[in-house]
GROMACS .gro file of C-alpha atoms in nm:
model
  496
    1MET     CA    1  -3.020   5.663  -1.939
    2ASP     CA    2  -2.666   5.712  -2.047
    3THR     CA    3  -2.609   5.891  -1.724
    4ILE     CA    4  -2.763   5.626  -1.497
    5ARG     CA    5  -2.561   5.358  -1.685
    6THR     CA    6  -2.231   5.543  -1.650
    7MET     CA    7  -2.303   5.599  -1.268
    8LYS     CA    8  -2.376   5.231  -1.231
    9ILE     CA    9  -2.028   5.136  -1.417
   10LYS     CA   10  -1.858   5.385  -1.169
   11TRP     CA   11  -2.020   5.239  -0.869
   12ILE     CA   12  -1.952   4.882  -0.980
   13GLY     CA   13  -1.581   4.963  -1.055
   14LEU     CA   14  -1.568   5.140  -0.695
   15LEU     CA   15  -1.700   4.833  -0.526
   16LEU     CA   16  -1.441   4.609  -0.701
   17LEU     CA   17  -1.172   4.845  -0.612
   18ILE     CA   18  -1.296   4.832  -0.254
   19ALA     CA   19  -1.302   4.454  -0.269
   20ASN     CA   20  -0.956   4.434  -0.410
   21LEU     CA   21  -0.816   4.666  -0.148
   22ALA     CA   22  -1.004   4.463   0.123
   23SER     CA   23  -0.836   4.146  -0.005
   24ALA     CA   24  -0.500   4.304  -0.026
   25GLN     CA   25  -0.514   4.411   0.332
   26PRO     CA   26  -0.297   4.195   0.561
   27ILE     CA   27  -0.457   3.986   0.825
   28VAL     CA   28  -0.342   4.044   1.187
   29LEU     CA   29  -0.338   3.742   1.418
   30SER     CA   30  -0.282   3.675   1.779
   31LEU     CA   31  -0.160   3.337   1.913
   32ASP     CA   32  -0.514   3.256   2.041
   33GLU     CA   33  -0.657   3.335   1.708
   34THR     CA   34  -0.431   3.133   1.529
   35ILE     CA   35  -0.489   2.836   1.744
   36ARG     CA   36  -0.860   2.871   1.709
   37LEU     CA   37  -0.837   2.899   1.326
   38ALA     CA   38  -0.619   2.581   1.325
   39ALA     CA   39  -0.876   2.396   1.526
   40ASP     CA   40  -1.153   2.513   1.293
   41SER     CA   41  -1.001   2.526   0.953
   42SER     CA   42  -0.682   2.322   0.927
   43LEU     CA   43  -0.657   1.996   0.730
   44GLU     CA   44  -0.529   1.808   1.041
   45ALA     CA   45  -0.833   1.909   1.234
   46PHE     CA   46  -1.054   1.793   0.975
   47ARG     CA   47  -0.889   1.454   0.979
   48SER     CA   48  -0.902   1.449   1.363
   49LYS     CA   49  -1.277   1.507   1.366
   50ASN     CA   50  -1.345   1.246   1.115
   51LEU     CA   51  -1.150   0.990   1.291
   52TYR     CA   52  -1.332   1.068   1.609
   53LEU     CA   53  -1.674   1.037   1.420
   54SER     CA   54  -1.564   0.702   1.275
   55GLY     CA   55  -1.502   0.577   1.636
   56TYR     CA   56  -1.827   0.725   1.782
   57TRP     CA   57  -2.028   0.561   1.513
   58GLU     CA   58  -1.865   0.220   1.591
   59PHE     CA   59  -1.943   0.269   1.949
   60ARG     CA   60  -2.299   0.349   1.858
   61ASN     CA   61  -2.315   0.022   1.661
   62TYR     CA   62  -2.191  -0.169   1.952
   63LYS     CA   63  -2.455  -0.012   2.186
   64ALA     CA   64  -2.721  -0.079   1.923
   65GLU     CA   65  -2.618  -0.455   1.896
   66ARG     CA   66  -2.704  -0.479   2.274
   67LEU     CA   67  -3.053  -0.394   2.200
   68PRO     CA   68  -3.315  -0.631   2.068
   69SER     CA   69  -3.304  -0.675   1.677
   70LEU     CA   70  -3.612  -0.738   1.471
   71THR     CA   71  -3.560  -0.915   1.129
   72LEU     CA   72  -3.805  -1.013   0.850
   73ASN     CA   73  -3.668  -1.285   0.625
   74LEU     CA   74  -3.867  -1.352   0.302
   75THR     CA   75  -3.839  -1.596   0.018
   76PRO     CA   76  -4.116  -1.448  -0.205
   77ALA     CA   77  -4.091  -1.735  -0.479
   78GLN     CA   78  -3.879  -2.031  -0.530
   79TYR     CA   79  -3.949  -2.258  -0.837
   80TYR     CA   80  -3.807  -2.600  -0.899
   81ARG     CA   81  -3.846  -2.795  -1.225
   82ASP     CA   82  -3.592  -3.083  -1.255
   83ILE     CA   83  -3.546  -3.461  -1.254
   84THR     CA   84  -3.458  -3.621  -0.917
   85ARG     CA   85  -3.391  -3.964  -0.789
   86ARG     CA   86  -3.668  -4.125  -0.566
   87TYR     CA   87  -3.727  -4.467  -0.417
   88ASP     CA   88  -4.016  -4.677  -0.550
   89SER     CA   89  -4.116  -4.895  -0.249
   90GLU     CA   90  -4.356  -5.115  -0.454
   91ALA     CA   91  -4.071  -5.209  -0.714
   92ASP     CA   92  -3.793  -5.168  -0.436
   93ILE     CA   93  -3.573  -4.972  -0.680
   94ASP     CA   94  -3.455  -4.614  -0.721
   95VAL     CA   95  -3.607  -4.441  -1.002
   96TYR     CA   96  -3.579  -4.087  -1.169
   97ARG     CA   97  -3.882  -3.878  -1.154
   98LYS     CA   98  -3.990  -3.541  -1.279
   99GLN     CA   99  -4.033  -3.277  -1.003
  100GLN     CA  100  -4.202  -2.950  -1.033
  101SER     CA  101  -4.279  -2.722  -0.734
  102PHE     CA  102  -4.328  -2.384  -0.606
  103TYR     CA  103  -4.229  -2.251  -0.262
  104ALA     CA  104  -4.265  -1.931  -0.070
  105SER     CA  105  -4.201  -1.857   0.293
  106GLY     CA  106  -4.148  -1.565   0.545
  107ASN     CA  107  -4.006  -1.552   0.911
  108LEU     CA  108  -4.016  -1.278   1.155
  109ASN     CA  109  -3.740  -1.298   1.423
  110ILE     CA  110  -3.659  -1.109   1.739
  111THR     CA  111  -3.321  -1.161   1.896
  112GLN     CA  112  -3.159  -1.049   2.211
  113ASN     CA  113  -2.795  -1.101   2.306
  114PHE     CA  114  -2.733  -1.219   2.681
  115ASP     CA  115  -2.394  -1.074   2.726
  116LEU     CA  116  -2.349  -1.243   3.086
  117LEU     CA  117  -2.358  -1.590   2.952
  118GLY     CA  118  -2.285  -1.526   2.585
  119GLY     CA  119  -2.610  -1.688   2.442
  120SER     CA  120  -2.898  -1.536   2.261
  121PHE     CA  121  -3.285  -1.550   2.331
  122TYR     CA  122  -3.511  -1.525   2.032
  123ILE     CA  123  -3.882  -1.520   1.937
  124ASP     CA  124  -3.976  -1.613   1.602
  125SER     CA  125  -4.280  -1.677   1.374
  126ASP     CA  126  -4.283  -1.864   1.041
  127LEU     CA  127  -4.521  -1.913   0.757
  128GLY     CA  128  -4.463  -2.132   0.455
  129TYR     CA  129  -4.635  -2.226   0.135
  130MET     CA  130  -4.560  -2.518  -0.092
  131ARG     CA  131  -4.731  -2.611  -0.437
  132SER     CA  132  -4.650  -2.939  -0.630
  133PHE     CA  133  -4.736  -2.964  -0.998
  134GLY     CA  134  -4.769  -3.296  -1.183
  135GLU     CA  135  -4.972  -3.599  -1.159
  136ASN     CA  136  -5.063  -3.532  -0.801
  137THR     CA  137  -5.086  -3.158  -0.769
  138TYR     CA  138  -5.141  -3.034  -0.416
  139ASN     CA  139  -5.099  -2.726  -0.184
  140GLN     CA  140  -4.965  -2.712   0.157
  141PHE     CA  141  -4.921  -2.432   0.416
  142THR     CA  142  -4.701  -2.460   0.732
  143SER     CA  143  -4.687  -2.236   1.015
  144VAL     CA  144  -4.515  -2.164   1.356
  145PRO     CA  145  -4.721  -1.900   1.512
  146ILE     CA  146  -4.485  -1.834   1.790
  147ARG     CA  147  -4.162  -2.003   1.913
  148ILE     CA  148  -3.935  -1.895   2.198
  149GLY     CA  149  -3.592  -2.026   2.237
  150TYR     CA  150  -3.240  -1.977   2.382
  151SER     CA  151  -2.896  -2.075   2.243
  152GLN     CA  152  -2.537  -2.070   2.356
  153ASP     CA  153  -2.213  -2.224   2.399
  154LEU     CA  154  -2.192  -2.406   2.735
  155ILE     CA  155  -1.812  -2.401   2.769
  156GLY     CA  156  -1.679  -2.207   2.471
  157TYR     CA  157  -1.553  -1.868   2.420
  158ASN     CA  158  -1.788  -1.564   2.531
  159ALA     CA  159  -1.717  -1.279   2.282
  160PHE     CA  160  -1.999  -1.070   2.439
  161ARG     CA  161  -1.828  -1.045   2.789
  162TRP     CA  162  -1.509  -0.919   2.624
  163GLU     CA  163  -1.691  -0.673   2.395
  164ARG     CA  164  -1.852  -0.529   2.718
  165LYS     CA  165  -1.488  -0.464   2.869
  166ILE     CA  166  -1.313  -0.349   2.530
  167GLU     CA  167  -1.575  -0.141   2.322
  168PRO     CA  168  -1.636   0.124   2.601
  169LEU     CA  169  -1.262   0.162   2.652
  170LYS     CA  170  -1.210   0.195   2.271
  171PHE     CA  171  -1.456   0.483   2.259
  172GLU     CA  172  -1.298   0.650   2.547
  173LYS     CA  173  -0.970   0.619   2.380
  174VAL     CA  174  -1.107   0.752   2.051
  175LYS     CA  175  -1.259   1.061   2.249
  176LYS     CA  176  -0.922   1.125   2.412
  177GLU     CA  177  -0.716   1.083   2.101
  178PHE     CA  178  -0.924   1.340   1.937
  179LEU     CA  179  -0.871   1.583   2.225
  180TYR     CA  180  -0.500   1.487   2.231
  181ASN     CA  181  -0.475   1.559   1.846
  182MET     CA  182  -0.665   1.902   1.897
  183GLU     CA  183  -0.396   1.992   2.151
  184ALA     CA  184  -0.124   1.874   1.915
  185ILE     CA  185  -0.274   2.102   1.654
  186SER     CA  186  -0.251   2.389   1.908
  187GLU     CA  187   0.111   2.317   1.959
  188GLN     CA  188   0.174   2.285   1.590
  189ALA     CA  189   0.001   2.607   1.534
  190THR     CA  190   0.220   2.774   1.807
  191THR     CA  191   0.528   2.640   1.643
  192TYR     CA  192   0.423   2.808   1.300
  193PHE     CA  193   0.319   3.117   1.474
  194PHE     CA  194   0.660   3.178   1.630
  195GLN     CA  195   0.848   3.070   1.325
  196LEU     CA  196   0.665   3.352   1.153
  197ALA     CA  197   0.703   3.599   1.448
  198MET     CA  198   1.092   3.527   1.437
  199ALA     CA  199   1.095   3.574   1.060
  200GLN     CA  200   0.927   3.898   1.094
  201VAL     CA  201   1.142   4.026   1.378
  202GLU     CA  202   1.442   3.930   1.156
  203TYR     CA  203   1.303   4.099   0.860
  204ASP     CA  204   1.208   4.434   1.078
  205MET     CA  205   1.565   4.413   1.223
  206ALA     CA  206   1.727   4.389   0.885
  207LYS     CA  207   1.503   4.680   0.758
  208GLU     CA  208   1.603   4.895   1.054
  209ASN     CA  209   1.957   4.787   0.994
  210VAL     CA  210   1.970   4.906   0.653
  211ALA     CA  211   1.826   5.229   0.746
  212SER     CA  212   2.105   5.256   1.019
  213THR     CA  213   2.391   5.148   0.828
  214ASP     CA  214   2.298   5.393   0.548
  215THR     CA  215   2.288   5.684   0.801
  216LEU     CA  216   2.601   5.573   0.962
  217TYR     CA  217   2.790   5.542   0.623
  218ARG     CA  218   2.671   5.898   0.523
  219THR     CA  219   2.790   6.021   0.870
  220GLY     CA  220   3.101   5.831   0.828
  221GLN     CA  221   3.173   5.992   0.492
  222GLU     CA  222   3.120   6.341   0.640
  223ARG     CA  223   3.362   6.259   0.926
  224HIS     CA  224   3.627   6.099   0.686
  225LYS     CA  225   3.640   6.440   0.499
  226ILE     CA  226   3.768   6.622   0.812
  227ALA     CA  227   3.982   6.317   0.905
  228ALA     CA  228   3.763   6.223   1.202
  229ILE     CA  229   3.769   5.857   1.104
  230SER     CA  230   4.007   5.638   0.912
  231GLN     CA  231   3.985   5.508   0.571
  232GLU     CA  232   3.961   5.142   0.725
  233ASP     CA  233   3.655   5.249   0.937
  234LEU     CA  234   3.487   5.415   0.649
  235LEU     CA  235   3.515   5.097   0.443
  236THR     CA  236   3.378   4.887   0.733
  237LEU     CA  237   3.076   5.115   0.740
  238ARG     CA  238   3.035   5.072   0.360
  239LEU     CA  239   3.070   4.696   0.408
  240ASP     CA  240   2.802   4.692   0.683
  241ALA     CA  241   2.572   4.884   0.463
  242ILE     CA  242   2.629   4.630   0.175
  243ASN     CA  243   2.588   4.327   0.414
  244ALA     CA  244   2.249   4.490   0.560
  245ARG     CA  245   2.107   4.493   0.230
  246ASN     CA  246   2.187   4.129   0.133
  247THR     CA  247   2.078   4.039   0.477
  248LEU     CA  248   1.731   4.204   0.414
  249LYS     CA  249   1.680   4.020   0.095
  250ASN     CA  250   1.756   3.690   0.266
  251THR     CA  251   1.526   3.759   0.563
  252GLU     CA  252   1.250   3.867   0.318
  253ILE     CA  253   1.280   3.517   0.160
  254ALA     CA  254   1.259   3.358   0.499
  255LEU     CA  255   0.968   3.571   0.584
  256LYS     CA  256   0.764   3.465   0.283
  257ARG     CA  257   0.845   3.094   0.343
  258ALA     CA  258   0.720   3.120   0.706
  259MET     CA  259   0.413   3.321   0.604
  260PHE     CA  260   0.332   3.054   0.344
  261SER     CA  261   0.371   2.780   0.592
  262LEU     CA  262   0.119   2.935   0.837
  263ALA     CA  263  -0.131   3.030   0.576
  264SER     CA  264  -0.103   2.670   0.442
  265TYR     CA  265  -0.161   2.523   0.776
  266LEU     CA  266  -0.459   2.749   0.853
  267ASN     CA  267  -0.604   2.670   0.507
  268PHE     CA  268  -0.570   3.031   0.395
  269ASP     CA  269  -0.502   3.173   0.046
  270LYS     CA  270  -0.129   3.095   0.006
  271ASN     CA  271  -0.048   3.448  -0.106
  272LYS     CA  272  -0.233   3.610   0.203
  273GLU     CA  273  -0.011   3.850   0.393
  274ILE     CA  274  -0.009   3.781   0.764
  275ARG     CA  275   0.088   3.990   1.061
  276LEU     CA  276   0.126   3.890   1.408
  277ARG     CA  277   0.063   4.027   1.757
  278LEU     CA  278   0.299   3.868   2.009
  279PRO     CA  279   0.120   3.756   2.327
  280SER     CA  280   0.198   3.985   2.628
  281HIS     CA  281   0.398   3.863   2.918
  282PRO     CA  282   0.193   3.552   3.038
  283ARG     CA  283   0.065   3.532   3.397
  284GLU     CA  284   0.244   3.325   3.673
  285LEU     CA  285   0.106   2.969   3.655
  286SER     CA  286   0.220   2.705   3.901
  287ILE     CA  287   0.196   2.322   3.764
  288SER     CA  288   0.273   2.055   4.017
  289VAL     CA  289   0.436   1.737   3.871
  290ASP     CA  290   0.236   1.520   4.086
  291ASP     CA  291  -0.084   1.680   3.965
  292ALA     CA  292   0.025   1.657   3.604
  293LEU     CA  293   0.112   1.286   3.649
  294THR     CA  294  -0.223   1.204   3.800
  295PHE     CA  295  -0.409   1.383   3.519
  296ALA     CA  296  -0.190   1.215   3.235
  297ARG     CA  297  -0.265   0.864   3.399
  298GLU     CA  298  -0.645   0.948   3.389
  299ASN     CA  299  -0.660   1.108   3.053
  300ASN     CA  300  -0.367   1.042   2.846
  301PRO     CA  301  -0.478   0.815   2.539
  302GLU     CA  302  -0.146   0.630   2.544
  303PHE     CA  303  -0.236   0.483   2.873
  304LEU     CA  304  -0.591   0.374   2.738
  305SER     CA  305  -0.430   0.245   2.420
  306VAL     CA  306  -0.196   0.007   2.619
  307LYS     CA  307  -0.467  -0.101   2.847
  308GLN     CA  308  -0.682  -0.181   2.531
  309SER     CA  309  -0.385  -0.381   2.394
  310VAL     CA  310  -0.353  -0.589   2.720
  311LEU     CA  311  -0.726  -0.655   2.734
  312GLU     CA  312  -0.717  -0.765   2.368
  313ALA     CA  313  -0.431  -0.997   2.437
  314GLU     CA  314  -0.597  -1.139   2.737
  315GLN     CA  315  -0.903  -1.191   2.512
  316GLU     CA  316  -0.714  -1.396   2.261
  317VAL     CA  317  -0.553  -1.600   2.538
  318ASP     CA  318  -0.904  -1.684   2.660
  319ARG     CA  319  -1.035  -1.768   2.318
  320THR     CA  320  -0.750  -1.991   2.236
  321LYS     CA  321  -0.780  -2.168   2.570
  322LYS     CA  322  -1.138  -2.240   2.519
  323GLU     CA  323  -1.099  -2.344   2.164
  324ALA     CA  324  -0.830  -2.595   2.280
  325MET     CA  325  -1.088  -2.768   2.491
  326PHE     CA  326  -1.407  -2.974   2.407
  327ASN     CA  327  -1.695  -2.749   2.324
  328ALA     CA  328  -2.057  -2.802   2.406
  329SER     CA  329  -2.353  -2.600   2.293
  330VAL     CA  330  -2.723  -2.613   2.350
  331ASN     CA  331  -3.029  -2.482   2.155
  332ALA     CA  332  -3.368  -2.507   2.327
  333SER     CA  333  -3.704  -2.373   2.203
  334ILE     CA  334  -4.061  -2.426   2.269
  335GLY     CA  335  -4.339  -2.311   2.047
  336PHE     CA  336  -4.636  -2.436   1.812
  337ASN     CA  337  -4.672  -2.550   1.475
  338GLN     CA  338  -4.945  -2.652   1.224
  339VAL     CA  339  -4.979  -2.780   0.858
  340SER     CA  340  -5.292  -2.756   0.633
  341SER     CA  341  -5.366  -2.764   0.274
  342LYS     CA  342  -5.583  -2.438   0.333
  343PHE     CA  343  -5.443  -2.099   0.454
  344LYS     CA  344  -5.761  -2.058   0.693
  345ASP     CA  345  -5.662  -2.377   0.886
  346VAL     CA  346  -5.290  -2.331   0.925
  347TYR     CA  347  -5.323  -2.128   1.253
  348ARG     CA  348  -5.603  -2.344   1.385
  349ASP     CA  349  -5.538  -2.578   1.681
  350PRO     CA  350  -5.148  -2.541   1.660
  351LEU     CA  351  -4.958  -2.854   1.797
  352GLN     CA  352  -4.693  -2.797   2.064
  353GLN     CA  353  -4.331  -2.786   1.924
  354ASP     CA  354  -4.042  -2.858   2.174
  355VAL     CA  355  -3.673  -2.871   2.031
  356VAL     CA  356  -3.378  -2.943   2.251
  357ALA     CA  357  -3.040  -2.985   2.082
  358ILE     CA  358  -2.706  -3.049   2.265
  359SER     CA  359  -2.389  -3.058   2.047
  360ILE     CA  360  -2.039  -3.156   2.169
  361SER     CA  361  -1.715  -3.101   1.975
  362ILE     CA  362  -1.410  -3.275   2.109
  363PRO     CA  363  -1.080  -3.234   1.942
  364LEU     CA  364  -0.896  -3.560   1.922
  365VAL     CA  365  -0.585  -3.509   1.716
  366ASP     CA  366  -0.464  -3.173   1.551
  367TRP     CA  367  -0.083  -3.215   1.605
  368GLY     CA  368  -0.064  -2.946   1.853
  369VAL     CA  369  -0.217  -2.653   1.658
  370ARG     CA  370  -0.451  -2.544   1.926
  371LYS     CA  371  -0.204  -2.573   2.201
  372GLY     CA  372   0.041  -2.361   1.970
  373LYS     CA  373  -0.210  -2.090   1.906
  374HIS     CA  374  -0.266  -2.080   2.298
  375ASN     CA  375   0.093  -2.050   2.369
  376ILE     CA  376   0.141  -1.766   2.093
  377ALA     CA  377  -0.130  -1.573   2.248
  378LYS     CA  378   0.027  -1.611   2.602
  379SER     CA  379   0.352  -1.472   2.461
  380ASN     CA  380   0.162  -1.187   2.293
  381LEU     CA  381   0.002  -1.102   2.635
  382SER     CA  382   0.344  -1.091   2.795
  383ILE     CA  383   0.469  -0.858   2.525
  384ALA     CA  384   0.157  -0.633   2.558
  385GLN     CA  385   0.206  -0.613   2.936
  386THR     CA  386   0.584  -0.516   2.896
  387THR     CA  387   0.493  -0.261   2.625
  388ALA     CA  388   0.244  -0.118   2.849
  389LYS     CA  389   0.480  -0.073   3.148
  390GLN     CA  390   0.749   0.090   2.897
  391THR     CA  391   0.473   0.314   2.759
  392GLU     CA  392   0.371   0.427   3.098
  393ILE     CA  393   0.738   0.515   3.191
  394SER     CA  394   0.800   0.689   2.878
  395VAL     CA  395   0.472   0.917   2.919
  396GLU     CA  396   0.549   0.979   3.278
  397GLU     CA  397   0.913   1.096   3.193
  398ASP     CA  398   0.781   1.315   2.923
  399VAL     CA  399   0.538   1.487   3.153
  400ILE     CA  400   0.803   1.547   3.436
  401MET     CA  401   1.041   1.703   3.174
  402THR     CA  402   0.792   1.911   3.018
  403VAL     CA  403   0.642   2.042   3.357
  404GLY     CA  404   1.006   2.120   3.458
  405ASP     CA  405   1.082   2.300   3.119
  406PHE     CA  406   0.757   2.495   3.165
  407ASN     CA  407   0.841   2.623   3.517
  408ILE     CA  408   1.188   2.724   3.382
  409GLN     CA  409   1.059   2.908   3.087
  410GLN     CA  410   0.836   3.128   3.300
  411ASN     CA  411   1.166   3.269   3.468
  412LEU     CA  412   1.335   3.295   3.145
  413ILE     CA  413   1.061   3.521   2.987
  414SER     CA  414   1.107   3.778   3.263
  415SER     CA  415   1.488   3.758   3.223
  416ALA     CA  416   1.474   3.777   2.851
  417GLU     CA  417   1.233   4.076   2.865
  418GLU     CA  418   1.471   4.269   3.098
  419ALA     CA  419   1.788   4.191   2.884
  420LEU     CA  420   1.598   4.323   2.577
  421ASP     CA  421   1.509   4.644   2.736
  422ILE     CA  422   1.873   4.683   2.863
  423ALA     CA  423   2.009   4.594   2.509
  424LEU     CA  424   1.785   4.855   2.335
  425MET     CA  425   1.886   5.119   2.572
  426ALA     CA  426   2.267   5.028   2.525
  427TYR     CA  427   2.233   5.039   2.144
  428GLN     CA  428   2.071   5.368   2.128
  429GLU     CA  429   2.326   5.515   2.385
  430THR     CA  430   2.613   5.367   2.173
  431LYS     CA  431   2.460   5.495   1.856
  432GLN     CA  432   2.423   5.844   1.978
  433ARG     CA  433   2.787   5.834   2.121
  434PHE     CA  434   2.916   5.720   1.766
  435LEU     CA  435   2.725   6.003   1.584
  436ILE     CA  436   2.919   6.253   1.814
  437GLY     CA  437   3.238   6.074   1.768
  438LYS     CA  438   3.271   5.931   2.128
  439ALA     CA  439   3.233   5.568   2.026
  440ASP     CA  440   3.410   5.355   1.761
  441ILE     CA  441   3.274   5.138   1.509
  442ASN     CA  442   3.360   4.808   1.683
  443SER     CA  443   3.153   4.926   1.993
  444LEU     CA  444   2.858   5.003   1.769
  445THR     CA  445   2.870   4.684   1.596
  446LEU     CA  446   2.896   4.484   1.925
  447SER     CA  447   2.604   4.670   2.081
  448LEU     CA  448   2.381   4.613   1.769
  449ASN     CA  449   2.461   4.242   1.777
  450ARG     CA  450   2.366   4.223   2.140
  451GLN     CA  451   2.038   4.417   2.084
  452GLN     CA  452   1.933   4.177   1.794
  453GLU     CA  453   2.049   3.872   1.983
  454ALA     CA  454   1.821   3.991   2.274
  455GLN     CA  455   1.531   4.022   2.054
  456ARG     CA  456   1.569   3.664   1.936
  457ASN     CA  457   1.606   3.545   2.278
  458TYR     CA  458   1.288   3.708   2.384
  459ILE     CA  459   1.091   3.555   2.088
  460THR     CA  460   1.244   3.204   2.166
  461ALA     CA  461   1.154   3.237   2.522
  462LEU     CA  462   0.786   3.303   2.439
  463GLN     CA  463   0.792   3.023   2.204
  464ASN     CA  464   0.936   2.770   2.436
  465TYR     CA  465   0.692   2.903   2.709
  466TRP     CA  466   0.373   2.845   2.501
  467LEU     CA  467   0.514   2.524   2.332
  468SER     CA  468   0.565   2.367   2.686
  469TYR     CA  469   0.223   2.488   2.806
  470TYR     CA  470   0.038   2.333   2.504
  471LYS     CA  471   0.229   2.011   2.540
  472ILE     CA  472   0.140   1.984   2.892
  473ARG     CA  473  -0.222   2.024   2.793
  474LYS     CA  474  -0.163   1.758   2.529
  475LEU     CA  475  -0.010   1.500   2.763
  476THR     CA  476  -0.261   1.558   3.054
  477LEU     CA  477  -0.571   1.683   2.862
  478HIS     CA  478  -0.632   1.932   3.154
  479ASP     CA  479  -0.662   2.308   3.139
  480PHE     CA  480  -0.443   2.429   3.418
  481GLU     CA  481  -0.529   2.784   3.365
  482MET     CA  482  -0.894   2.716   3.403
  483GLY     CA  483  -0.852   2.410   3.625
  484ILE     CA  484  -1.094   2.183   3.437
  485SER     CA  485  -1.056   1.850   3.257
  486LEU     CA  486  -1.075   1.884   2.875
  487SER     CA  487  -1.244   1.537   2.879
  488ASN     CA  488  -1.507   1.631   3.116
  489GLU     CA  489  -1.564   1.955   2.934
  490PHE     CA  490  -1.592   1.770   2.601
  491ASP     CA  491  -1.855   1.531   2.756
  492TYR     CA  492  -2.053   1.818   2.888
  493GLN     CA  493  -2.049   2.006   2.543
  494HIS     CA  494  -2.171   1.700   2.362
  495GLU     CA  495  -2.387   1.554   2.637
  496LEU     CA  496  -2.203   1.217   2.631
   0.00000   0.00000   0.00000
């Protein structure tokens, strides 16, 4: 038994050791994997998804309000016991009398809004019961077996008509804002990715520089012994070695910060070590400015937002204009009703019930309040229309500049890649020539600086390319690589 227990303890210890080693292993990410993780796990993605769901359910509520509604209204018990004033016709005076009664009622109502005219059709049924206590105790039932009616404002503001215009547009904007935010997440993830990539390159170069400067300093010491280099050059080599170690410490700090920023954005453990795989040379992709502008006008939520603002301003102008005029409304219904002291008779031989009511409201003196509200609404409409035009111009300029930057960055990547290859070969050549005494320290330092600058330029070119690419996707909500609309793809996936 002791042997088995010992073996179990060893196995558990081994499994814990394997788990610790696995958790200590760095995670290796490509740009595509980073963007996918950001879209799935980042807090910004969680926020964007909930904003979309809020708009989705708001639109579902709007659609539900267009369907017939069935409502049951109940007053199960209502009891009165008080003293009230009544007129005594025999004595021709008002007197106070005790009153004690019980009342209960129920109503079943079906309502259907009629968007075109702004009114409502309704069908309802009522049943009421009343019992009076006191000297003359009696019961009464009253019923409306069925009543059909219609009510609406004849001249007034029709909110239903405006909702039909605005609510679908609001949902389309919410959907495209979600896609826009997800592309913005891709853009931000790309920024963090290349910030870490640059920090890793700087750190790797600093480590390589420490090893190189140490080697060169030792070589310089040997050559100084035989007077092959001066004391000044030897001190320069020593200074380079010291500076290289200081630079390594600084780049290590910068690397940790960049790694922490990316891990935090991806919702990883903050101490997780991340290594990156740089994307390979991207394939040539031609994006037309005219195509990008067309897709932006169709899909960019900024265009939908200003269109919604203009419609809402027009709605307010219409509302204030109608409220400044006289208002008339009509309510007409036809049905049956009956009253009886017995429940079995309350639905027997019902009498026809007809109700027609017309009401008119005419503002006579309001000291210009309604007119003032209408003028404010018209001014706000002009502001909304001007803002819409400015927004359209701003978005179009952004699209044009971003497409231009993207097309330029494609050429810069090839150029930066070629420069890096040349700089690496030049540095290796200069380093070998220095080791055999055919190059001085200044040539070596200059060659190293050029090689490191070429590495930075290559990372920057890749970063600018992918940032431009995802910004174009964000502005147009179009995947130019696959040739599909992100909005249409979203509708297909969610069966909208």
